[in-house]
Tab-separated table of C-alpha atoms in Angstrom:
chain	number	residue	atom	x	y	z
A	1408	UNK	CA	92.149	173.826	153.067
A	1409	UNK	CA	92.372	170.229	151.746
A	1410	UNK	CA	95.543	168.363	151.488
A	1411	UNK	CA	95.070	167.967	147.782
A	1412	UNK	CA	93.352	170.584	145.731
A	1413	UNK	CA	92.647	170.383	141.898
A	1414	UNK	CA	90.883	173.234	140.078
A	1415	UNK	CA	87.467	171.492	139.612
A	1416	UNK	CA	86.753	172.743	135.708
A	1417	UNK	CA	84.764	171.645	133.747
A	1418	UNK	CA	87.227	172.666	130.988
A	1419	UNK	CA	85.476	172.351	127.786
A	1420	UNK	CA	88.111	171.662	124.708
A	1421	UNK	CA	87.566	170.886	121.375
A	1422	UNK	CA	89.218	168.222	120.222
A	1423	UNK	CA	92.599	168.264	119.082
A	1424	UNK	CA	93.224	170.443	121.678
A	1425	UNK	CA	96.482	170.407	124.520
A	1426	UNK	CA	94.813	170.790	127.757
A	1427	UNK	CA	96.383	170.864	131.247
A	1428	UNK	CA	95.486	169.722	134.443
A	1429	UNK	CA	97.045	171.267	137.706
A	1430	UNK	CA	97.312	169.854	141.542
A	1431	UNK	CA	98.541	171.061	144.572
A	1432	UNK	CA	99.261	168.731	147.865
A	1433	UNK	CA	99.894	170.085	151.268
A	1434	UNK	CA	101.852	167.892	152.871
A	1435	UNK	CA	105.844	167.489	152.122
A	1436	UNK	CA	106.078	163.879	153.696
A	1437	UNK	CA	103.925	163.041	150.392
A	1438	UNK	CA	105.931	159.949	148.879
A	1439	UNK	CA	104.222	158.357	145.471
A	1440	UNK	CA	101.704	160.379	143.554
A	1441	UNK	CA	99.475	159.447	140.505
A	1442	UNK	CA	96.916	160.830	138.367
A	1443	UNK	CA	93.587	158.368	137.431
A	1444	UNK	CA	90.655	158.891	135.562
A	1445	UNK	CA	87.029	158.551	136.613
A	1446	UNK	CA	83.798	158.310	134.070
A	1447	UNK	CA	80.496	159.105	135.095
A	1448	UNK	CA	79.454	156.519	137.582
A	1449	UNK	CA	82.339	154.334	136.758
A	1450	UNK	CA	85.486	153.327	139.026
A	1451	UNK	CA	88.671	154.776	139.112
A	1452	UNK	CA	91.169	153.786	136.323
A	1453	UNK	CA	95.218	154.309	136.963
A	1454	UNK	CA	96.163	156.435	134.013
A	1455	UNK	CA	99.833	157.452	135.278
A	1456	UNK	CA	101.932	157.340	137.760
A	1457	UNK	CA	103.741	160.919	138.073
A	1458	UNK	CA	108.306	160.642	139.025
A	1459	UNK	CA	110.060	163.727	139.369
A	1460	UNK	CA	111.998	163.195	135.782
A	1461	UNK	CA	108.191	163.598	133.920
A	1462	UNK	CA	106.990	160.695	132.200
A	1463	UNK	CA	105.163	160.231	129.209
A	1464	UNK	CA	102.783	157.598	127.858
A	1465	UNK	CA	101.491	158.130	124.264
A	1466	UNK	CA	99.895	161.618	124.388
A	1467	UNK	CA	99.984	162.044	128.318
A	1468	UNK	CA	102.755	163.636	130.097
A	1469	UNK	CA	102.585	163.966	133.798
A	1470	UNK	CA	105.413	166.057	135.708
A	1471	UNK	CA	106.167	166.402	139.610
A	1472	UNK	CA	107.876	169.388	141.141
A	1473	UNK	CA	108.392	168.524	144.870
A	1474	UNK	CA	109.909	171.565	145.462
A	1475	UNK	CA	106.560	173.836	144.844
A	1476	UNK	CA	104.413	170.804	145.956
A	1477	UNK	CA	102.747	170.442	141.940
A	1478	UNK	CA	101.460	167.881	139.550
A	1479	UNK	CA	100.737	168.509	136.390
A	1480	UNK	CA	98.762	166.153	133.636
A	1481	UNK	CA	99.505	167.615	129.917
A	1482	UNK	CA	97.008	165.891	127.412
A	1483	UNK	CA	97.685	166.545	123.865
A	1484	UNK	CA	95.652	166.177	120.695
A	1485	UNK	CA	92.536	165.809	122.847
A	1486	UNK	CA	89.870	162.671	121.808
A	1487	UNK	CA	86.159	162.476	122.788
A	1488	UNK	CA	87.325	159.498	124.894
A	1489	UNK	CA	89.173	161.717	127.179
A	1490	UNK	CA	86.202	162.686	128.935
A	1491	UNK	CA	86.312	162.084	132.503
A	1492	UNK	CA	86.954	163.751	135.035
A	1493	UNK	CA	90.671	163.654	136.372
A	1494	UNK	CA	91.891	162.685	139.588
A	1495	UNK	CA	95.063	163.738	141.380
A	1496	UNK	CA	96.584	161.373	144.081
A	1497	UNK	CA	99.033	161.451	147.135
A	1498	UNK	CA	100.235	158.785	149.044
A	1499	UNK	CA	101.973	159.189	152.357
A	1500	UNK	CA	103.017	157.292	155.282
A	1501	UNK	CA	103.566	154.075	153.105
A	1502	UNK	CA	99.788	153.945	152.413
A	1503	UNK	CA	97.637	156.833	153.376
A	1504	UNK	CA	95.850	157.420	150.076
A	1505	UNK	CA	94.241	161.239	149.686
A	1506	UNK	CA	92.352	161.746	146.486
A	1507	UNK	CA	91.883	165.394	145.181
A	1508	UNK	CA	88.146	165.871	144.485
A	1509	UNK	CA	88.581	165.880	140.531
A	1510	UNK	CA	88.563	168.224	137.021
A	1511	UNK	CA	86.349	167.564	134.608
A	1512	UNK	CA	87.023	167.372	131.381
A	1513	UNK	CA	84.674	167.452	128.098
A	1514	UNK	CA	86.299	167.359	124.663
A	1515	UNK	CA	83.517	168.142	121.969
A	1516	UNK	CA	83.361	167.026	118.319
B	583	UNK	CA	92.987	138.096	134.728
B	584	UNK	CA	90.002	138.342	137.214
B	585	UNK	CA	90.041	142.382	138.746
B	586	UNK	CA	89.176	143.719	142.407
B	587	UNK	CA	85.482	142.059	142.623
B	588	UNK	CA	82.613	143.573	145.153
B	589	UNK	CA	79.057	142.456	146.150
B	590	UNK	CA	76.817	143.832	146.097
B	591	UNK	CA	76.708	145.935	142.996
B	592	UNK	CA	74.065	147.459	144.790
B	593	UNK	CA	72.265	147.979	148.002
B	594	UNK	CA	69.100	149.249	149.102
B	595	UNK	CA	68.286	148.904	153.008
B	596	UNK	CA	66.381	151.054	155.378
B	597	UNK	CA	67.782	153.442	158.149
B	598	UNK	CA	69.087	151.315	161.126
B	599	UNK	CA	69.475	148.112	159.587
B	600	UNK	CA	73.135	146.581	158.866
B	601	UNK	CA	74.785	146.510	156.063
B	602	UNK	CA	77.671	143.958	154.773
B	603	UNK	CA	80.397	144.851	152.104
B	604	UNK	CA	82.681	142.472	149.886
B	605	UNK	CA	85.524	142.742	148.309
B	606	UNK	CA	87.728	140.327	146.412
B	607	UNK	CA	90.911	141.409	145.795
B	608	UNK	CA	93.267	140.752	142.779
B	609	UNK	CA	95.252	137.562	143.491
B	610	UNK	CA	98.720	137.946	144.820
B	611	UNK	CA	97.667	141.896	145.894
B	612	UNK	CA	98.654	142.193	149.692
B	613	UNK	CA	97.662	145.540	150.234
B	614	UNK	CA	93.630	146.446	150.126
B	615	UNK	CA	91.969	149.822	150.778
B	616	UNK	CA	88.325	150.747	151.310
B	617	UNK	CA	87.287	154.169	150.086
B	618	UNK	CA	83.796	156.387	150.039
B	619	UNK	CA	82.684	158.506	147.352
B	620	UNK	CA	79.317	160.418	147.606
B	621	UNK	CA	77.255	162.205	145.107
B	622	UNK	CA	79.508	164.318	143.202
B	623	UNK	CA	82.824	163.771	145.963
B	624	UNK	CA	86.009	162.795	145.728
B	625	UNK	CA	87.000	159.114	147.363
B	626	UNK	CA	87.417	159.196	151.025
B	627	UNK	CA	89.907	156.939	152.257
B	628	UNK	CA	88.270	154.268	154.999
B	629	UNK	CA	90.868	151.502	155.698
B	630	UNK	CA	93.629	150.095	154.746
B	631	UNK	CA	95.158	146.058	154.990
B	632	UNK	CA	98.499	145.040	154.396
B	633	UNK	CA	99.373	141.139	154.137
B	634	UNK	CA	98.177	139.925	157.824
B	635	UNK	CA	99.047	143.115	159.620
B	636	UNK	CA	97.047	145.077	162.381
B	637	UNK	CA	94.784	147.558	159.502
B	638	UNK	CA	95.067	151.014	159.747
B	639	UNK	CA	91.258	152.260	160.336
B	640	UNK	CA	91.921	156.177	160.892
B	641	UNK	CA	89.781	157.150	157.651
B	642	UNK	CA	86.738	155.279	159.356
B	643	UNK	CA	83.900	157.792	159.865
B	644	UNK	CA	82.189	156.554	163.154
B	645	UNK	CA	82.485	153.520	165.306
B	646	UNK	CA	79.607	151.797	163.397
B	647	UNK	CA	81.993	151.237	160.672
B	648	UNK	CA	84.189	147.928	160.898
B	649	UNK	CA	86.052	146.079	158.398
B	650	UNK	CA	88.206	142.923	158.790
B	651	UNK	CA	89.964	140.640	156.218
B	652	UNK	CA	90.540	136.987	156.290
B	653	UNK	CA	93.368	134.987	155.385
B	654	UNK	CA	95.141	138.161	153.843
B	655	UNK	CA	92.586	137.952	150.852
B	656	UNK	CA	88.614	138.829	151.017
B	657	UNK	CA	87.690	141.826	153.031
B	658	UNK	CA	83.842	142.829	154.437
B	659	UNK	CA	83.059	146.118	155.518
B	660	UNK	CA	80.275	146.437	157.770
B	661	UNK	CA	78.130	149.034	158.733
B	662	UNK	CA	75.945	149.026	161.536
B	663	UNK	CA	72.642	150.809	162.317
B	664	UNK	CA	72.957	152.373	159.114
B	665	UNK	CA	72.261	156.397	158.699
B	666	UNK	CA	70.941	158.056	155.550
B	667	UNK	CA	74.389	160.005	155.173
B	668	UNK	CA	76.133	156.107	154.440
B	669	UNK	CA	74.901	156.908	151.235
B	670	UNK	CA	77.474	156.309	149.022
B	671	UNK	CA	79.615	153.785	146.236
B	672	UNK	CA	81.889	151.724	148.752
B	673	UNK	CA	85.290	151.404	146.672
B	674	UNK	CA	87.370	148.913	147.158
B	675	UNK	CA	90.966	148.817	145.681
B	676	UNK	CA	94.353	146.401	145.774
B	677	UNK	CA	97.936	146.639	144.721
B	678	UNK	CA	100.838	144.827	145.331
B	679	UNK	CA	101.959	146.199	148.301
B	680	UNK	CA	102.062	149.472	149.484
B	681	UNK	CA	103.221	153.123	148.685
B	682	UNK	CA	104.459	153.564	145.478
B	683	UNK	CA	102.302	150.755	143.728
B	684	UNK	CA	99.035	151.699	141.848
B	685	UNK	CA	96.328	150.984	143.103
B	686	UNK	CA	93.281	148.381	141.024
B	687	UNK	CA	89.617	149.424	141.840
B	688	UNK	CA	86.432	147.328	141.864
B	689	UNK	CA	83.210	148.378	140.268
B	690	UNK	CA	81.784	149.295	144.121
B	691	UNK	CA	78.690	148.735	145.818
B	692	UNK	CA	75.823	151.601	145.368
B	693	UNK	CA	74.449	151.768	149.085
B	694	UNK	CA	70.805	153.252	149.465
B	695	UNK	CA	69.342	154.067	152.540
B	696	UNK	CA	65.930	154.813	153.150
């Protein structure tokens, strides 16, 4: 089982729509986590960082529940930009970076 | 400002030949990371640097992978007698120090081998 696991989609919205992204990590010593997004053949971009409390940045809200070891990324009023695929990511031990392996996401006109 | 920079943009090289990584991190960034990412994967973390401390090289795949950073800034990553499964973008990312800060990626180098 991987340490982070992200349902892999694609999830195909039209746009407009709310769409939600889900992620699971493993390991409790887990300390900072974030969600970026990736386009095709493109880097990595941070899109959030993800605090127990939830915090929201235009139409993205990103939530934490240490408890059940969950992230969630809530995208509302999806746009043909947001397509990318999403990543979900863990840091523990002060640096040890694990990346989930991504859910793609299409939004169609 | 000037981003996480990395050169090659691309590299094409035949099998047992090796290969040398850079990566320029964003000024004032002590913390750098190298990361994999093959067809279709998710990044694999490689290494890590903080400021002028010991690195942390548990991600590294094989002993023909080395990295090493001068002067707390540029890093190389080097790969030696190269195998068709290096095949990969070589990320490179910074941040301001370590943990909870995000991290800033570079474009990474497309490595090819034949």
């Amino acid at each position: 089982r991987k340490e982070v696991e992200q349902d892999p989609g694609p999830f195909n919205v039209p746009e407009g729509a709310t769409v939600a992204f889900n992620c699971t990590y493993s390991n409790s010593a887990s300390q900072s986590f974030f969600w970026y997004r990736q386009d095709c053949r493109k880097e990595p971009k941070l899109l959030m960082s993800v605090y127990s409390s939830g915090n929201e940045d235009g139409r993205f809200t990103a939530q934490l529940n240490r408890a059940s070891q969950y992230i969630s990324l809530l995208i509302r009023d999806s746009k043909l930009s947001d397509s990318a695929t999403y990543l979900c990511v863990v840091i523990r031990g002060g640096f040890k970076t694990i990346f989930g392996a991504g859910t793609r996401l299409f939004v169609k006109a | 400002g000037a981003g996480v920079s990395q050169s090659p943009s691309n590299k094409v090289t035949e099998k047992g030949k090796d290969v040398e990584l850079r990566c320029d991190p964003i000024s004032g960034h002590t913390a750098l990371y190298w990361y994999r990412q093959s067809l279709g994967q998710g990044l694999e973390f490689l290494i890590y640097f903080q400021g002028n401390s010991a690195p942390d090289k548990s991600g590294l795949p094989s002993d023909r992978f080395s990295a090493e950073r001068t002067g707390g800034s540029v890093s190389t990553l080097t790969i030696q007698r190269t195998q068709q499964e290096d095949s990969a973008v070589y990320l490179c990312a910074s941040s301001l120090g370590a943990g909870n800060q995000p991290q800033h990626f570079g474009d990474g180098t497309r490595l090819s081998i034949l």
